[in-house]
Coordinates of C-alpha atoms in Angstrom, one line a residue:
M1 CA -36.0 -10.6 41.3
A2 CA -36.5 -14.3 40.4
N3 CA -39.9 -14.5 38.8
G4 CA -40.6 -18.0 37.6
G5 CA -36.9 -18.7 37.0
P6 CA -34.3 -20.7 39.0
V7 CA -33.6 -19.7 42.6
E8 CA -30.0 -19.9 43.9
H9 CA -29.6 -21.7 47.2
G10 CA -26.9 -22.1 49.8
F11 CA -24.4 -19.6 51.1
P12 CA -22.3 -18.4 48.1
H13 CA -22.2 -14.8 49.5
L14 CA -21.4 -15.6 53.1
D15 CA -18.1 -13.7 53.3
T16 CA -19.7 -10.5 52.0
V17 CA -22.7 -11.0 54.3
R18 CA -20.4 -11.2 57.3
A19 CA -18.4 -8.2 56.1
S20 CA -21.7 -6.3 55.9
I21 CA -22.6 -7.1 59.5
T22 CA -19.1 -5.9 60.6
A23 CA -19.5 -2.7 58.6
L24 CA -22.9 -2.0 60.2
Y25 CA -21.5 -2.3 63.7
K26 CA -18.5 -0.1 62.8
R27 CA -20.6 2.6 61.1
L28 CA -23.6 2.6 63.4
S29 CA -22.1 1.5 66.8
Y30 CA -23.5 -1.0 69.3
D31 CA -25.9 1.5 70.8
T32 CA -27.5 2.5 67.4
I33 CA -27.8 -1.1 66.3
H34 CA -29.8 -1.8 69.5
T35 CA -32.3 1.0 68.7
F36 CA -33.5 -1.5 66.0
A37 CA -34.4 -4.2 68.6
T38 CA -38.0 -4.3 67.4
S39 CA -38.7 -5.6 63.9
V40 CA -41.3 -4.2 61.5
A41 CA -44.6 -5.7 62.6
P42 CA -46.7 -7.6 60.0
A43 CA -49.8 -5.5 60.8
D44 CA -47.9 -2.3 60.0
V45 CA -47.1 -3.3 56.4
A46 CA -50.2 -5.4 55.7
F47 CA -51.6 -4.6 52.2
G48 CA -55.0 -6.1 51.2
D49 CA -56.3 -6.5 47.7
I50 CA -59.1 -4.0 48.4
D51 CA -56.6 -1.3 49.5
D52 CA -55.9 1.6 47.1
L53 CA -52.7 0.7 45.3
H54 CA -50.9 4.1 45.5
L55 CA -52.2 5.2 48.9
G56 CA -51.3 1.8 50.3
A57 CA -47.8 1.8 48.9
Q58 CA -47.3 5.3 50.3
R59 CA -48.5 4.1 53.7
V60 CA -46.1 1.2 53.7
A61 CA -43.2 3.4 52.5
R62 CA -43.9 5.8 55.5
E63 CA -43.7 2.8 57.8
M64 CA -40.3 1.9 56.4
V65 CA -39.1 5.4 56.7
H66 CA -40.2 5.5 60.3
H67 CA -38.6 2.1 61.1
Y68 CA -35.3 3.1 59.7
H69 CA -35.4 6.4 61.7
L70 CA -35.6 8.6 58.6
P71 CA -38.2 11.2 59.7
D72 CA -37.3 13.8 57.1
A73 CA -37.3 11.5 54.1
R74 CA -40.3 11.4 51.8
L75 CA -40.9 8.7 49.2
I76 CA -42.9 9.1 46.1
I77 CA -44.0 5.7 44.7
G78 CA -44.6 4.8 41.1
F79 CA -45.1 1.6 39.1
R80 CA -43.7 0.6 35.7
E81 CA -42.6 -2.5 33.7
M82 CA -38.9 -3.4 34.4
T83 CA -36.8 -6.5 35.1
Q84 CA -35.8 -5.7 38.6
A85 CA -38.2 -5.6 41.6
A86 CA -37.7 -1.9 42.3
N87 CA -35.4 1.0 41.9
V88 CA -34.8 4.2 44.0
E89 CA -33.3 7.4 42.8
L90 CA -30.7 8.4 45.3
T91 CA -30.5 12.2 45.6
A92 CA -29.8 14.7 48.3
G93 CA -33.4 14.4 49.5
P94 CA -35.6 14.8 51.3
E95 CA -37.7 13.4 48.5
Y96 CA -36.8 10.1 46.9
F97 CA -38.5 8.6 43.9
V98 CA -39.1 4.8 44.1
E99 CA -40.3 2.7 41.1
L100 CA -41.9 -0.6 41.8
N101 CA -42.3 -3.4 39.2
D102 CA -45.7 -3.6 37.7
R103 CA -45.9 -7.1 39.1
F104 CA -46.7 -5.6 42.5
R105 CA -50.0 -4.2 41.3
S106 CA -51.3 -7.8 41.7
H107 CA -48.8 -9.0 44.4
R108 CA -49.5 -6.3 46.9
R109 CA -48.5 -8.2 50.0
D110 CA -44.9 -8.2 48.8
I111 CA -44.7 -4.4 48.4
G112 CA -43.3 -4.1 52.0
A113 CA -40.5 -6.5 51.1
A114 CA -39.5 -4.4 48.0
L115 CA -39.6 -1.2 50.0
A116 CA -37.6 -2.7 52.9
H117 CA -34.7 -3.0 50.4
E118 CA -35.2 0.3 48.6
V119 CA -35.6 2.5 51.7
M120 CA -32.5 0.8 53.1
H121 CA -30.7 2.1 50.0
V122 CA -31.7 5.6 51.2
Y123 CA -30.6 4.9 54.8
L124 CA -27.1 3.6 53.6
H125 CA -26.8 6.5 51.2
R126 CA -27.3 9.0 54.0
L127 CA -24.7 7.1 56.1
D128 CA -22.3 7.1 53.2
L129 CA -21.9 3.4 53.7
Y130 CA -21.3 1.3 50.7
F131 CA -19.2 -1.4 49.2
P132 CA -17.4 -1.2 45.9
G133 CA -19.2 -3.0 43.0
T134 CA -23.0 -3.3 42.5
R135 CA -23.2 -6.9 43.6
D136 CA -21.5 -6.4 47.0
N137 CA -23.4 -3.2 47.6
E138 CA -26.7 -4.9 47.0
I139 CA -25.7 -7.7 49.4
L140 CA -24.8 -5.0 52.0
T141 CA -28.3 -3.5 51.4
D142 CA -30.1 -6.8 51.9
T143 CA -28.0 -7.7 54.9
A144 CA -28.6 -4.3 56.5
A145 CA -32.3 -4.4 55.9
T146 CA -32.5 -7.8 57.4
Y147 CA -30.3 -7.2 60.4
L148 CA -32.1 -4.0 61.3
G149 CA -35.5 -5.6 61.4
A150 CA -37.2 -5.3 58.0
G151 CA -35.7 -8.1 56.0
W152 CA -37.9 -10.9 57.3
L153 CA -40.3 -9.5 54.7
L154 CA -37.8 -10.2 51.9
L155 CA -37.4 -13.8 53.0
D156 CA -41.2 -14.2 53.4
A157 CA -41.6 -13.1 49.8
Y158 CA -39.7 -16.2 48.7
R159 CA -42.0 -18.8 47.4
E160 CA -41.2 -21.8 45.2
D161 CA -42.9 -24.9 44.0
A162 CA -42.7 -27.3 41.0
D163 CA -44.4 -24.8 38.6
S164 CA -43.4 -21.3 39.8
S165 CA -41.0 -19.3 41.9
Q166 CA -40.5 -15.9 43.4
K167 CA -37.6 -14.4 45.3
L168 CA -36.7 -10.8 46.0
G169 CA -33.3 -9.5 46.9
Y170 CA -29.7 -10.6 46.1
L171 CA -29.2 -13.0 49.0
T172 CA -30.2 -16.6 48.7
P173 CA -33.1 -17.7 50.9
E174 CA -30.7 -19.5 53.2
E175 CA -28.5 -16.3 53.5
F176 CA -31.6 -14.3 54.4
G177 CA -32.3 -17.0 57.0
Y178 CA -28.7 -16.7 58.3
V179 CA -28.9 -12.9 58.8
L180 CA -32.3 -13.2 60.4
A181 CA -30.8 -15.9 62.7
K182 CA -27.9 -13.7 63.6
R183 CA -30.4 -10.9 64.5
A184 CA -32.6 -13.3 66.5
L185 CA -29.6 -14.5 68.6
V186 CA -28.8 -10.9 69.5
F187 CA -32.3 -9.7 70.2
D188 CA -33.9 -12.9 71.4
E189 CA -36.4 -12.7 68.6
D190 CA -38.3 -15.4 66.7
P191 CA -39.2 -14.0 63.2
S192 CA -40.5 -17.4 62.0
I193 CA -43.9 -16.7 63.6
W194 CA -44.5 -14.0 61.0
F195 CA -43.8 -16.2 57.9
T196 CA -46.6 -17.0 55.5
S197 CA -44.3 -18.9 53.2
P198 CA -43.3 -22.4 54.2
Q199 CA -40.2 -22.2 52.1
A200 CA -39.2 -19.1 54.2
Y201 CA -39.3 -21.2 57.4
T202 CA -37.2 -23.9 55.8
A203 CA -34.6 -21.3 54.7
Y204 CA -34.6 -19.7 58.2
T205 CA -33.9 -23.1 59.8
A206 CA -30.9 -23.7 57.5
G207 CA -29.7 -20.1 58.3
M208 CA -30.0 -20.7 62.0
A209 CA -27.9 -23.9 61.7
Q210 CA -25.2 -21.9 60.0
A211 CA -25.4 -19.1 62.6
R212 CA -25.0 -21.7 65.4
R213 CA -21.9 -23.1 63.7
D214 CA -20.4 -19.7 64.0
E215 CA -20.7 -20.0 67.8
Q216 CA -19.0 -23.5 67.7
Q217 CA -15.7 -22.7 66.1
P218 CA -12.4 -23.0 68.0
P219 CA -11.0 -21.5 70.1
L220 CA -14.5 -20.9 71.5
T221 CA -15.2 -23.4 74.3
A222 CA -18.4 -24.4 72.5
A223 CA -16.4 -25.9 69.7
G224 CA -17.0 -29.6 69.1
W225 CA -14.4 -32.4 69.6
A226 CA -13.2 -32.5 66.0
G227 CA -12.7 -28.7 65.9
R228 CA -10.8 -28.7 69.2
R229 CA -8.6 -31.5 68.1
R230 CA -7.6 -29.8 64.9
Y231 CA -7.1 -26.5 66.8
A232 CA -4.7 -28.2 69.2
K233 CA -2.7 -29.7 66.3
D234 CA -2.5 -26.4 64.5
R235 CA -1.5 -24.6 67.7
R236 CA 1.3 -27.2 68.4
H237 CA 2.6 -26.8 64.8
A238 CA 2.7 -23.0 65.2
Q239 CA 4.5 -23.3 68.6
D240 CA 7.0 -25.9 67.5
H241 CA 7.9 -24.6 64.0
H242 CA 7.5 -20.9 64.6
A243 CA 5.2 -20.9 61.6
P244 CA 2.1 -18.9 62.6
G245 CA -0.4 -17.8 60.1
P246 CA -3.8 -18.9 58.7
H247 CA -4.7 -22.5 58.3
P248 CA -6.7 -23.5 55.2
G249 CA -10.3 -24.0 56.1
A250 CA -9.9 -22.8 59.7
P251 CA -11.3 -19.5 61.0
Y252 CA -8.4 -18.8 63.3
A253 CA -4.8 -17.7 62.7
F254 CA -1.8 -17.7 65.0
S255 CA 0.7 -14.8 65.2
P256 CA 3.8 -14.1 67.2
D257 CA 3.9 -11.5 69.9
S258 CA 7.3 -10.1 70.9
R259 CA 6.0 -9.1 74.3
G260 CA 4.6 -12.4 75.3
P261 CA 3.1 -15.8 74.2
L262 CA 1.8 -16.7 70.8
R263 CA -1.5 -15.1 70.0
V264 CA -4.5 -16.4 68.1
S265 CA -7.1 -14.3 66.1
F266 CA -10.6 -15.4 65.2
P267 CA -13.9 -13.8 64.1
C268 CA -16.4 -12.7 66.7
P269 CA -19.4 -15.0 66.2
T270 CA -21.8 -12.0 66.6
C271 CA -20.2 -9.2 64.4
H272 CA -17.3 -11.0 62.7
Q273 CA -14.7 -8.5 63.7
R274 CA -11.5 -10.4 64.4
I275 CA -10.4 -10.8 68.0
R276 CA -6.8 -11.4 69.1
V277 CA -6.0 -13.1 72.4
P278 CA -3.0 -14.8 73.9
V279 CA -2.5 -18.5 73.6
R280 CA -2.6 -19.5 77.3
G281 CA -5.5 -21.8 77.9
R282 CA -8.9 -20.6 79.2
V283 CA -9.5 -16.9 78.6
R284 CA -12.5 -14.6 78.5
A285 CA -12.5 -12.1 75.6
R286 CA -14.9 -9.2 75.0
C287 CA -15.5 -7.9 71.5
T288 CA -15.0 -4.2 71.6
L289 CA -17.3 -3.7 68.6
C290 CA -20.5 -5.6 69.6
R291 CA -19.6 -6.2 73.3
T292 CA -20.1 -9.9 73.1
V293 CA -18.3 -11.8 75.9
L294 CA -16.7 -15.0 74.6
E295 CA -15.4 -18.0 76.5
C296 CA -12.3 -19.3 74.8
D297 CA -9.9 -22.2 75.3
T298 CA -6.8 -21.1 73.4

């Protein structure tokens, strides 16, 4: 939790974020992902200053449990002084103890954001889905919470001005915006209407621009002129010199195929699983993981 300190910006964790989205699709399946088509509604996690602290926190926790489809999980909420925003004790369940930073006693509207992350830890624990290393595992948790409809709260908890700052989670604001944008493109959703933080809207706009760039990389037909020109040059080099493989800075890689023409692999712009198709001009590819149909010019 950044509380008055510097807030990191940009996309330093983008590779891990993309790997997290792929892992979600592989572990949950397309059908399960689409049971999360509706995000947490602002009214369901609203927390006013006159609400009882503990009863209100328990109510918001129950809403997160319901949203993540964990009907047999019970969260017991406490508050204490600590450096991190929150902590959950991962046990066999069904009861889980969650500690929230004492800061939330006076910043109650952000309790939903903290619980979105901590209850996702419970969800991933039950799935036995994790990444090695604390940093990557926390990035997975932020990404999963956001992609499955509760992480807009984490981005909305980001506020920064000349005198103070607050940010929850391990992703940068722009990375939260990126994952929200990836979700929005799948479910035709506009989370920006729920933001109360103007900085959140700015970060979401930057994230959407990055997500759109994913859809404009060769060999996709939506690629721009410069990308198509470079792709044609790399393809020609692979064909003429029999030197397939990755090209620095390019998302695609060529590989030989003993049964036919050269093939090219590239990440699906939706789930980032790599797709491999023959190099033979216009082709239509369908991602087997997220079922996205892609128009390609190979």
